[in-house]
PDB file of C-alpha atoms in Angstrom:
ATOM      1  CA  UNK S  25      52.883 -25.923 -70.036  1.00  0.00           C
ATOM      2  CA  UNK S  26      52.593 -29.691 -69.992  1.00  0.00           C
ATOM      3  CA  UNK S  27      50.523 -31.924 -72.607  1.00  0.00           C
ATOM      4  CA  UNK S  28      49.449 -35.191 -71.920  1.00  0.00           C
ATOM      5  CA  UNK S  29      48.223 -37.160 -74.966  1.00  0.00           C
ATOM      6  CA  UNK S  30      46.303 -40.809 -75.071  1.00  0.00           C
ATOM      7  CA  UNK S  31      46.046 -40.928 -78.465  1.00  0.00           C
ATOM      8  CA  UNK S  32      43.525 -44.895 -78.462  1.00  0.00           C
ATOM      9  CA  UNK S  33      39.936 -43.130 -77.379  1.00  0.00           C
ATOM     10  CA  UNK S  34      38.997 -46.896 -77.031  1.00  0.00           C
ATOM     11  CA  UNK S  35      41.008 -50.184 -76.827  1.00  0.00           C
ATOM     12  CA  UNK S  36      39.365 -54.161 -76.278  1.00  0.00           C
ATOM     13  CA  UNK S  37      41.689 -57.451 -75.276  1.00  0.00           C
ATOM     14  CA  UNK S  38      40.287 -60.852 -74.418  1.00  0.00           C
ATOM     15  CA  UNK S  39      40.513 -62.030 -70.883  1.00  0.00           C
ATOM     16  CA  UNK S  40      44.252 -63.356 -70.423  1.00  0.00           C
ATOM     17  CA  UNK S  41      45.862 -61.232 -72.523  1.00  0.00           C
ATOM     18  CA  UNK S  42      48.363 -58.613 -72.155  1.00  0.00           C
ATOM     19  CA  UNK S  43      47.150 -55.008 -73.683  1.00  0.00           C
ATOM     20  CA  UNK S  44      49.291 -51.857 -74.218  1.00  0.00           C
ATOM     21  CA  UNK S  45      48.296 -48.460 -73.966  1.00  0.00           C
ATOM     22  CA  UNK S  46      50.147 -45.486 -75.256  1.00  0.00           C
ATOM     23  CA  UNK S  47      50.453 -42.138 -73.372  1.00  0.00           C
ATOM     24  CA  UNK S  48      52.921 -39.119 -74.783  1.00  0.00           C
ATOM     25  CA  UNK S  49      53.444 -36.028 -73.115  1.00  0.00           C
ATOM     26  CA  UNK S  50      55.275 -32.874 -73.219  1.00  0.00           C
ATOM     27  CA  UNK S  51      57.350 -30.566 -71.217  1.00  0.00           C
ATOM     28  CA  UNK S  52      60.440 -29.438 -71.011  1.00  0.00           C
ATOM     29  CA  UNK S  53      60.743 -29.944 -66.712  1.00  0.00           C
ATOM     30  CA  UNK S  54      64.014 -32.504 -65.439  1.00  0.00           C
ATOM     31  CA  UNK S  55      62.392 -33.664 -62.883  1.00  0.00           C
ATOM     32  CA  UNK S  56      58.770 -35.106 -62.850  1.00  0.00           C
ATOM     33  CA  UNK S  57      56.574 -37.781 -62.078  1.00  0.00           C
ATOM     34  CA  UNK S  58      53.475 -39.864 -64.386  1.00  0.00           C
ATOM     35  CA  UNK S  59      51.181 -41.766 -63.296  1.00  0.00           C
ATOM     36  CA  UNK S  60      48.491 -44.258 -64.683  1.00  0.00           C
ATOM     37  CA  UNK S  61      44.888 -43.800 -62.889  1.00  0.00           C
ATOM     38  CA  UNK S  62      42.021 -45.963 -63.352  1.00  0.00           C
ATOM     39  CA  UNK S  63      38.678 -45.319 -63.229  1.00  0.00           C
ATOM     40  CA  UNK S  64      36.216 -48.146 -63.036  1.00  0.00           C
ATOM     41  CA  UNK S  65      32.603 -47.695 -63.602  1.00  0.00           C
ATOM     42  CA  UNK S  66      31.903 -47.275 -59.748  1.00  0.00           C
ATOM     43  CA  UNK S  67      34.167 -43.943 -60.685  1.00  0.00           C
ATOM     44  CA  UNK S  68      36.677 -44.138 -58.023  1.00  0.00           C
ATOM     45  CA  UNK S  69      40.251 -42.875 -59.712  1.00  0.00           C
ATOM     46  CA  UNK S  70      42.230 -45.470 -58.482  1.00  0.00           C
ATOM     47  CA  UNK S  71      45.807 -45.426 -58.703  1.00  0.00           C
ATOM     48  CA  UNK S  72      47.632 -48.545 -60.808  1.00  0.00           C
ATOM     49  CA  UNK S  73      51.236 -46.903 -61.208  1.00  0.00           C
ATOM     50  CA  UNK S  74      54.051 -44.006 -60.898  1.00  0.00           C
ATOM     51  CA  UNK S  75      57.017 -43.526 -62.594  1.00  0.00           C
ATOM     52  CA  UNK S  76      59.550 -40.608 -61.444  1.00  0.00           C
ATOM     53  CA  UNK S  77      61.609 -39.478 -64.305  1.00  0.00           C
ATOM     54  CA  UNK S  78      65.194 -39.525 -62.658  1.00  0.00           C
ATOM     55  CA  UNK S  79      64.574 -43.135 -62.293  1.00  0.00           C
ATOM     56  CA  UNK S  80      65.800 -45.599 -65.112  1.00  0.00           C
ATOM     57  CA  UNK S  81      63.881 -48.219 -63.983  1.00  0.00           C
ATOM     58  CA  UNK S  82      60.441 -49.419 -65.139  1.00  0.00           C
ATOM     59  CA  UNK S  83      58.164 -49.815 -62.493  1.00  0.00           C
ATOM     60  CA  UNK S  84      55.766 -52.261 -62.249  1.00  0.00           C
ATOM     61  CA  UNK S  85      53.022 -53.695 -59.613  1.00  0.00           C
ATOM     62  CA  UNK S  86      51.649 -56.968 -60.258  1.00  0.00           C
ATOM     63  CA  UNK S  87      50.017 -57.415 -63.680  1.00  0.00           C
ATOM     64  CA  UNK S  88      51.301 -53.800 -64.291  1.00  0.00           C
ATOM     65  CA  UNK S  89      54.371 -52.352 -66.043  1.00  0.00           C
ATOM     66  CA  UNK S  90      55.554 -49.573 -67.715  1.00  0.00           C
ATOM     67  CA  UNK S  91      57.796 -48.401 -70.457  1.00  0.00           C
ATOM     68  CA  UNK S  92      59.256 -45.244 -69.654  1.00  0.00           C
ATOM     69  CA  UNK S  93      61.352 -43.523 -73.148  1.00  0.00           C
ATOM     70  CA  UNK S  94      62.216 -40.331 -71.051  1.00  0.00           C
ATOM     71  CA  UNK S  95      63.981 -39.289 -74.507  1.00  0.00           C
ATOM     72  CA  UNK S  96      60.917 -40.195 -76.368  1.00  0.00           C
ATOM     73  CA  UNK S  97      58.274 -38.686 -73.731  1.00  0.00           C
ATOM     74  CA  UNK S  98      56.706 -41.955 -73.999  1.00  0.00           C
ATOM     75  CA  UNK S  99      54.875 -43.986 -70.985  1.00  0.00           C
ATOM     76  CA  UNK S 100      52.666 -46.481 -71.897  1.00  0.00           C
ATOM     77  CA  UNK S 101      51.050 -48.712 -69.641  1.00  0.00           C
ATOM     78  CA  UNK S 102      51.115 -52.821 -70.206  1.00  0.00           C
ATOM     79  CA  UNK S 103      48.848 -55.069 -68.682  1.00  0.00           C
ATOM     80  CA  UNK S 104      49.504 -58.842 -68.413  1.00  0.00           C
ATOM     81  CA  UNK S 105      46.972 -61.924 -68.140  1.00  0.00           C
ATOM     82  CA  UNK S 106      43.959 -59.556 -68.229  1.00  0.00           C
ATOM     83  CA  UNK S 107      41.093 -59.968 -66.340  1.00  0.00           C
ATOM     84  CA  UNK S 108      37.363 -58.537 -66.062  1.00  0.00           C
ATOM     85  CA  UNK S 109      38.187 -56.119 -63.935  1.00  0.00           C
ATOM     86  CA  UNK S 110      40.659 -54.734 -65.644  1.00  0.00           C
ATOM     87  CA  UNK S 111      37.694 -52.722 -67.982  1.00  0.00           C
ATOM     88  CA  UNK S 112      38.011 -48.964 -66.940  1.00  0.00           C
ATOM     89  CA  UNK S 113      38.702 -45.788 -68.279  1.00  0.00           C
ATOM     90  CA  UNK S 114      42.222 -45.371 -67.785  1.00  0.00           C
ATOM     91  CA  UNK S 115      44.008 -42.025 -67.645  1.00  0.00           C
ATOM     92  CA  UNK S 116      47.906 -40.909 -68.241  1.00  0.00           C
ATOM     93  CA  UNK S 117      48.656 -38.142 -65.797  1.00  0.00           C
ATOM     94  CA  UNK S 118      51.651 -35.881 -64.902  1.00  0.00           C
ATOM     95  CA  UNK S 119      52.667 -34.062 -61.818  1.00  0.00           C
ATOM     96  CA  UNK S 120      55.659 -31.560 -61.888  1.00  0.00           C
ATOM     97  CA  UNK S 121      58.449 -32.362 -59.553  1.00  0.00           C
ATOM     98  CA  UNK S 122      59.646 -28.700 -58.342  1.00  0.00           C
ATOM     99  CA  UNK S 123      56.674 -27.266 -58.034  1.00  0.00           C
ATOM    100  CA  UNK S 124      53.906 -26.869 -54.459  1.00  0.00           C
ATOM    101  CA  UNK S 125      50.749 -27.803 -55.434  1.00  0.00           C
ATOM    102  CA  UNK S 126      51.101 -31.420 -56.487  1.00  0.00           C
ATOM    103  CA  UNK S 127      48.620 -30.731 -59.724  1.00  0.00           C
ATOM    104  CA  UNK S 128      47.972 -32.982 -62.027  1.00  0.00           C
ATOM    105  CA  UNK S 129      47.562 -32.709 -66.252  1.00  0.00           C
ATOM    106  CA  UNK S 130      45.821 -35.167 -67.138  1.00  0.00           C
ATOM    107  CA  UNK S 131      45.414 -37.345 -70.733  1.00  0.00           C
ATOM    108  CA  UNK S 132      42.181 -37.783 -72.793  1.00  0.00           C
ATOM    109  CA  UNK S 133      41.734 -40.958 -71.576  1.00  0.00           C
ATOM    110  CA  UNK S 134      41.729 -44.890 -72.865  1.00  0.00           C
ATOM    111  CA  UNK S 135      38.698 -46.827 -72.401  1.00  0.00           C
ATOM    112  CA  UNK S 136      39.879 -50.496 -72.037  1.00  0.00           C
ATOM    113  CA  UNK S 137      37.565 -53.191 -72.360  1.00  0.00           C
ATOM    114  CA  UNK S 138      38.363 -56.878 -71.248  1.00  0.00           C
ATOM    115  CA  UNK S 139      36.507 -59.411 -72.747  1.00  0.00           C
ATOM    116  CA  UNK S 140      35.586 -63.260 -71.543  1.00  0.00           C
TER     117      UNK S 140
ATOM    118  CA  UNK W  18      43.406 -44.798 -45.621  1.00  0.00           C
ATOM    119  CA  UNK W  19      42.263 -41.053 -46.805  1.00  0.00           C
ATOM    120  CA  UNK W  20      38.729 -40.934 -47.895  1.00  0.00           C
ATOM    121  CA  UNK W  21      37.323 -37.710 -49.678  1.00  0.00           C
ATOM    122  CA  UNK W  22      33.867 -37.334 -49.347  1.00  0.00           C
ATOM    123  CA  UNK W  23      31.690 -35.486 -52.278  1.00  0.00           C
ATOM    124  CA  UNK W  24      28.272 -34.497 -50.997  1.00  0.00           C
ATOM    125  CA  UNK W  25      26.360 -35.748 -54.013  1.00  0.00           C
ATOM    126  CA  UNK W  26      26.915 -37.896 -56.838  1.00  0.00           C
ATOM    127  CA  UNK W  27      24.088 -36.831 -58.738  1.00  0.00           C
ATOM    128  CA  UNK W  28      22.830 -33.306 -58.593  1.00  0.00           C
ATOM    129  CA  UNK W  29      20.098 -31.554 -61.108  1.00  0.00           C
ATOM    130  CA  UNK W  30      20.354 -28.013 -61.661  1.00  0.00           C
ATOM    131  CA  UNK W  31      18.630 -25.064 -63.387  1.00  0.00           C
ATOM    132  CA  UNK W  32      20.289 -22.586 -66.297  1.00  0.00           C
ATOM    133  CA  UNK W  33      21.366 -19.485 -63.880  1.00  0.00           C
ATOM    134  CA  UNK W  34      20.804 -21.363 -60.040  1.00  0.00           C
ATOM    135  CA  UNK W  35      23.521 -20.681 -57.842  1.00  0.00           C
ATOM    136  CA  UNK W  36      25.431 -24.192 -57.092  1.00  0.00           C
ATOM    137  CA  UNK W  37      27.342 -25.805 -54.358  1.00  0.00           C
ATOM    138  CA  UNK W  38      29.948 -28.886 -54.857  1.00  0.00           C
ATOM    139  CA  UNK W  39      31.321 -30.026 -51.328  1.00  0.00           C
ATOM    140  CA  UNK W  40      34.106 -31.979 -50.872  1.00  0.00           C
ATOM    141  CA  UNK W  41      35.551 -33.028 -47.781  1.00  0.00           C
ATOM    142  CA  UNK W  42      38.334 -35.199 -46.358  1.00  0.00           C
ATOM    143  CA  UNK W  43      39.278 -36.388 -43.427  1.00  0.00           C
ATOM    144  CA  UNK W  44      43.581 -37.012 -43.696  1.00  0.00           C
ATOM    145  CA  UNK W  45      44.547 -33.514 -43.200  1.00  0.00           C
ATOM    146  CA  UNK W  46      45.935 -32.559 -46.418  1.00  0.00           C
ATOM    147  CA  UNK W  47      47.026 -29.469 -47.483  1.00  0.00           C
ATOM    148  CA  UNK W  48      46.251 -29.005 -50.972  1.00  0.00           C
ATOM    149  CA  UNK W  49      42.493 -29.681 -52.344  1.00  0.00           C
ATOM    150  CA  UNK W  50      41.657 -29.611 -56.331  1.00  0.00           C
ATOM    151  CA  UNK W  51      38.348 -29.552 -58.126  1.00  0.00           C
ATOM    152  CA  UNK W  52      38.376 -31.288 -61.639  1.00  0.00           C
ATOM    153  CA  UNK W  53      35.936 -31.705 -64.804  1.00  0.00           C
ATOM    154  CA  UNK W  54      36.042 -34.702 -66.445  1.00  0.00           C
ATOM    155  CA  UNK W  55      34.464 -34.792 -69.910  1.00  0.00           C
ATOM    156  CA  UNK W  56      34.650 -37.262 -72.849  1.00  0.00           C
ATOM    157  CA  UNK W  57      37.276 -37.476 -74.996  1.00  0.00           C
ATOM    158  CA  UNK W  58      38.832 -34.514 -73.055  1.00  0.00           C
ATOM    159  CA  UNK W  59      39.966 -36.267 -69.787  1.00  0.00           C
ATOM    160  CA  UNK W  60      40.224 -34.276 -66.067  1.00  0.00           C
ATOM    161  CA  UNK W  61      40.694 -30.554 -66.476  1.00  0.00           C
ATOM    162  CA  UNK W  62      41.691 -28.497 -63.324  1.00  0.00           C
ATOM    163  CA  UNK W  63      39.408 -25.787 -62.464  1.00  0.00           C
ATOM    164  CA  UNK W  64      40.666 -24.587 -59.470  1.00  0.00           C
ATOM    165  CA  UNK W  65      42.836 -25.309 -56.492  1.00  0.00           C
ATOM    166  CA  UNK W  66      44.074 -25.001 -52.904  1.00  0.00           C
ATOM    167  CA  UNK W  67      47.317 -24.937 -50.935  1.00  0.00           C
ATOM    168  CA  UNK W  68      45.727 -24.272 -48.055  1.00  0.00           C
ATOM    169  CA  UNK W  69      43.090 -21.945 -45.704  1.00  0.00           C
ATOM    170  CA  UNK W  70      41.509 -19.336 -46.943  1.00  0.00           C
ATOM    171  CA  UNK W  71      44.398 -19.971 -50.535  1.00  0.00           C
ATOM    172  CA  UNK W  72      42.688 -20.616 -54.160  1.00  0.00           C
ATOM    173  CA  UNK W  73      44.548 -20.720 -57.481  1.00  0.00           C
ATOM    174  CA  UNK W  74      42.992 -20.658 -60.828  1.00  0.00           C
ATOM    175  CA  UNK W  75      43.630 -23.889 -63.015  1.00  0.00           C
ATOM    176  CA  UNK W  76      43.069 -24.201 -66.416  1.00  0.00           C
ATOM    177  CA  UNK W  77      39.429 -23.425 -67.256  1.00  0.00           C
ATOM    178  CA  UNK W  78      38.251 -21.344 -63.631  1.00  0.00           C
ATOM    179  CA  UNK W  79      35.821 -19.162 -65.934  1.00  0.00           C
ATOM    180  CA  UNK W  80      32.532 -19.677 -64.448  1.00  0.00           C
ATOM    181  CA  UNK W  81      33.094 -21.265 -60.814  1.00  0.00           C
ATOM    182  CA  UNK W  82      34.545 -19.733 -58.153  1.00  0.00           C
ATOM    183  CA  UNK W  83      35.964 -21.857 -54.294  1.00  0.00           C
ATOM    184  CA  UNK W  84      36.046 -21.571 -51.326  1.00  0.00           C
ATOM    185  CA  UNK W  85      38.172 -22.962 -48.226  1.00  0.00           C
ATOM    186  CA  UNK W  86      37.056 -21.576 -44.854  1.00  0.00           C
ATOM    187  CA  UNK W  87      38.249 -24.612 -42.910  1.00  0.00           C
ATOM    188  CA  UNK W  88      41.471 -27.282 -44.278  1.00  0.00           C
ATOM    189  CA  UNK W  89      39.469 -30.591 -44.562  1.00  0.00           C
ATOM    190  CA  UNK W  90      35.989 -29.249 -47.006  1.00  0.00           C
ATOM    191  CA  UNK W  91      36.927 -27.211 -50.412  1.00  0.00           C
ATOM    192  CA  UNK W  92      33.853 -26.237 -51.863  1.00  0.00           C
ATOM    193  CA  UNK W  93      33.210 -25.135 -55.906  1.00  0.00           C
ATOM    194  CA  UNK W  94      30.559 -22.865 -56.576  1.00  0.00           C
ATOM    195  CA  UNK W  95      29.347 -22.165 -59.789  1.00  0.00           C
ATOM    196  CA  UNK W  96      27.954 -18.475 -59.672  1.00  0.00           C
ATOM    197  CA  UNK W  97      25.094 -18.808 -62.622  1.00  0.00           C
ATOM    198  CA  UNK W  98      24.965 -22.539 -63.856  1.00  0.00           C
ATOM    199  CA  UNK W  99      25.069 -22.684 -67.501  1.00  0.00           C
ATOM    200  CA  UNK W 100      24.280 -25.663 -69.868  1.00  0.00           C
ATOM    201  CA  UNK W 101      28.154 -25.824 -70.798  1.00  0.00           C
ATOM    202  CA  UNK W 102      28.899 -26.828 -66.995  1.00  0.00           C
ATOM    203  CA  UNK W 103      26.854 -29.912 -67.205  1.00  0.00           C
ATOM    204  CA  UNK W 104      29.886 -32.878 -66.923  1.00  0.00           C
ATOM    205  CA  UNK W 105      31.109 -34.813 -63.906  1.00  0.00           C
ATOM    206  CA  UNK W 106      33.412 -32.970 -61.280  1.00  0.00           C
ATOM    207  CA  UNK W 107      35.606 -34.487 -59.346  1.00  0.00           C
ATOM    208  CA  UNK W 108      37.378 -33.594 -56.221  1.00  0.00           C
ATOM    209  CA  UNK W 109      41.032 -34.699 -54.869  1.00  0.00           C
ATOM    210  CA  UNK W 110      43.538 -34.395 -52.038  1.00  0.00           C
ATOM    211  CA  UNK W 111      47.365 -34.781 -51.511  1.00  0.00           C
ATOM    212  CA  UNK W 112      49.469 -33.538 -48.597  1.00  0.00           C
ATOM    213  CA  UNK W 113      51.372 -30.758 -49.369  1.00  0.00           C
ATOM    214  CA  UNK W 114      55.189 -30.935 -50.568  1.00  0.00           C
ATOM    215  CA  UNK W 115      54.387 -35.244 -51.188  1.00  0.00           C
ATOM    216  CA  UNK W 116      54.566 -34.599 -54.598  1.00  0.00           C
ATOM    217  CA  UNK W 117      54.932 -38.156 -55.273  1.00  0.00           C
ATOM    218  CA  UNK W 118      52.495 -39.223 -53.460  1.00  0.00           C
ATOM    219  CA  UNK W 119      49.170 -39.926 -55.668  1.00  0.00           C
ATOM    220  CA  UNK W 120      46.734 -37.875 -54.951  1.00  0.00           C
ATOM    221  CA  UNK W 121      43.235 -39.461 -53.197  1.00  0.00           C
ATOM    222  CA  UNK W 122      39.936 -38.535 -55.486  1.00  0.00           C
ATOM    223  CA  UNK W 123      36.350 -38.573 -54.193  1.00  0.00           C
ATOM    224  CA  UNK W 124      33.689 -40.660 -56.101  1.00  0.00           C
ATOM    225  CA  UNK W 125      32.942 -37.872 -58.474  1.00  0.00           C
ATOM    226  CA  UNK W 126      29.116 -35.562 -59.098  1.00  0.00           C
ATOM    227  CA  UNK W 127      27.753 -35.766 -61.774  1.00  0.00           C
ATOM    228  CA  UNK W 128      25.951 -32.772 -62.330  1.00  0.00           C
ATOM    229  CA  UNK W 129      23.648 -31.891 -64.728  1.00  0.00           C
ATOM    230  CA  UNK W 130      22.193 -28.485 -66.092  1.00  0.00           C
ATOM    231  CA  UNK W 131      18.590 -28.123 -67.287  1.00  0.00           C
TER     232      UNK W 131
END
């Protein structure tokens, strides 16, 4: 079974600064996908960024980037130039690559607050 | 754009009641999921379905059942609601086979069992 761990229940950052959210996972799979989802107070789960395990290059989406360390089973999210709208709960998630069903395994979540 | 609609945003029920949570998606997705979200625990998978009339248990199926009579609709049923089922429930869907695609989520139902 897969497990995903987010060791930071809460974090805060000043507007315009950079923050990094941590995520580690445990799996015996070699082919898988990793995701970061954002859940603002509106409760809508929004995909922030995804990473395929077979790709060595770290994914980036505008101000969001990941540091994917496959050997260490680490998948951290860096948010640059933080904005007030980035305030949300952030979830790290794992998906196996080979099985059908596409089920996700989530971490516990990190509540990020961006302060003005 | 994919739309996943959950029938209620807030719901209050009493202990022992049979509770139905409904989820509808409009993109002809094969796979649908029900998660439960609790503080400090993240999202945990209750049940999922690959196709009509098919269902698979997730990590915490006890006390729940599901129904998928039509492709677009996936219902979560609390057979006899208990206070420990007070939680946020999230439905999601994804097209079959596209494992690199993200799941699309509904807005969640906050359920309180009194």
